[in-house]
Amino acid sequence: MPETTPSPLPAEIADRLSRDPAGLVAAVIQQHDTCEVLMLGWMDDEALHRTLTTGRVTFWSRSRGEYWRKGDTSGHAQHVRSVALDCDGDALLVQVEQVGAACHTGDRTCFDAGRLDAVVGDGGAA
């Protein structure tokens, strides 16, 4: 779990965040030019600070209990193009230039192999 320390973020950003009990916010990662959703990761204040100030996406790994910058070991980096906070403050949209695969399995996105059967709506009024 991330350490509890004073937030490195400016107060106007930190005050808007609605963190889960572990101090994390979901970060949806999207290819900036195609709007393809690549993956979902988790950020605490420090990971968001690093993402906003370095131009590369940093996450908090819940399984490893440490920060990781996407691409440092795989070479499949995510270069930040924009970051937005949703209206409730509990999710981030990070638009990136993805280099290589976004998923640790080697797939382009983390959603390539997980399509579920669903009834497709017709868009009409209910």
Coordinates of C-alpha atoms in Angstrom, one line a residue:
M1 CA 0.0 0.0 0.0
P2 CA 1.3 3.5 -0.8
E3 CA 2.8 5.4 2.1
T4 CA 0.7 8.1 3.8
T5 CA 2.7 11.3 3.3
P6 CA 1.8 14.8 2.4
S7 CA 0.6 14.9 -1.2
P8 CA 3.2 16.1 -3.7
L9 CA 0.3 17.4 -5.9
P10 CA -0.9 21.0 -5.9
A11 CA -3.7 21.4 -3.4
E12 CA -6.2 22.2 -6.2
I13 CA -5.6 18.8 -7.7
A14 CA -5.2 16.8 -4.5
D15 CA -8.4 18.2 -3.0
R16 CA -10.4 17.1 -6.1
L17 CA -9.3 13.4 -5.9
S18 CA -11.7 10.9 -4.4
R19 CA -9.4 8.0 -3.4
D20 CA -10.4 4.5 -2.6
P21 CA -9.6 3.2 1.0
A22 CA -6.1 2.3 -0.2
G23 CA -5.5 5.9 -1.4
L24 CA -5.8 5.0 -5.1
V25 CA -7.7 6.4 -8.1
A26 CA -8.4 4.4 -11.3
A27 CA -6.5 5.6 -14.4
V28 CA -8.0 4.7 -17.8
I29 CA -5.2 4.8 -20.4
Q30 CA -6.3 5.7 -23.9
Q31 CA -4.4 6.1 -27.2
H32 CA -4.7 9.8 -27.9
D33 CA -5.3 9.7 -31.7
T34 CA -7.6 6.7 -32.0
C35 CA -9.3 6.9 -28.6
E36 CA -8.7 3.1 -28.2
V37 CA -8.8 2.1 -24.5
L38 CA -5.5 0.4 -23.8
M39 CA -5.6 -0.5 -20.1
L40 CA -6.6 0.4 -16.6
G41 CA -4.1 1.1 -13.9
W42 CA -4.0 2.6 -10.4
M43 CA -2.4 5.8 -9.2
D44 CA -1.9 7.4 -5.8
D45 CA -0.9 11.0 -5.4
E46 CA 2.8 10.3 -6.0
A47 CA 2.1 8.2 -9.2
L48 CA -0.1 11.0 -10.5
H49 CA 2.5 13.6 -9.7
R50 CA 5.2 11.6 -11.5
T51 CA 2.8 11.2 -14.5
L52 CA 2.1 14.9 -14.6
T53 CA 5.7 16.0 -14.3
T54 CA 7.7 13.5 -16.3
G55 CA 5.8 12.9 -19.5
R56 CA 5.6 9.1 -18.8
V57 CA 2.9 7.2 -17.1
T58 CA 3.6 5.9 -13.6
F59 CA 1.3 3.5 -11.7
W60 CA 1.1 2.1 -8.2
S61 CA 1.3 -1.7 -8.5
R62 CA -1.2 -3.2 -6.0
S63 CA 0.3 -6.7 -6.5
R64 CA 3.9 -5.7 -6.1
G65 CA 3.4 -2.8 -3.7
E66 CA 5.7 -0.5 -5.6
Y67 CA 5.7 2.2 -8.3
W68 CA 6.3 1.2 -11.9
R69 CA 6.7 3.3 -14.9
K70 CA 5.1 1.7 -18.0
G71 CA 7.8 0.6 -20.4
D72 CA 10.9 0.6 -18.2
T73 CA 11.4 -3.1 -18.5
S74 CA 9.3 -4.0 -21.6
G75 CA 10.2 -1.0 -23.7
H76 CA 6.5 -0.5 -24.3
A77 CA 6.3 3.1 -23.0
Q78 CA 3.3 5.4 -22.6
H79 CA 4.1 9.0 -23.4
V80 CA 1.6 11.4 -21.9
R81 CA -0.5 13.6 -24.2
S82 CA -3.1 14.7 -21.7
V83 CA -4.6 13.9 -18.3
A84 CA -8.2 14.6 -17.1
L85 CA -10.0 14.0 -13.9
D86 CA -13.6 12.9 -14.0
C87 CA -16.5 14.9 -12.4
D88 CA -16.5 12.8 -9.2
G89 CA -12.7 12.8 -8.8
D90 CA -12.5 9.0 -8.7
A91 CA -11.1 8.3 -12.1
L92 CA -8.4 9.7 -14.5
L93 CA -8.3 9.6 -18.2
V94 CA -4.7 9.6 -19.4
Q95 CA -4.3 10.0 -23.2
V96 CA -1.0 8.6 -24.4
E97 CA 1.2 7.8 -27.3
Q98 CA 1.6 4.0 -26.8
V99 CA 4.9 2.5 -27.9
G100 CA 4.4 -1.3 -28.5
A101 CA 1.9 -3.4 -26.6
A102 CA 0.0 -1.9 -23.7
C103 CA -0.8 -5.3 -22.1
H104 CA 1.8 -7.4 -20.2
T105 CA 0.5 -10.4 -22.3
G106 CA 1.8 -8.7 -25.5
D107 CA -1.6 -7.8 -26.8
R108 CA -2.1 -4.3 -28.1
T109 CA -4.7 -3.6 -25.3
C110 CA -5.6 -5.4 -22.0
F111 CA -9.1 -5.8 -23.5
D112 CA -8.2 -7.7 -26.7
A113 CA -8.8 -11.2 -25.3
G114 CA -11.6 -10.5 -22.9
R115 CA -14.7 -9.8 -25.1
L116 CA -17.9 -11.0 -23.5
D117 CA -21.1 -11.8 -25.2
A118 CA -23.7 -9.1 -24.7
V119 CA -27.0 -8.0 -26.2
V120 CA -26.3 -5.0 -28.3
G121 CA -28.8 -2.2 -27.7
D122 CA -30.5 -0.4 -30.6
G123 CA -30.0 3.1 -29.3
G124 CA -33.8 3.7 -29.3
A125 CA -35.8 5.3 -26.5
A126 CA -36.7 3.0 -23.6

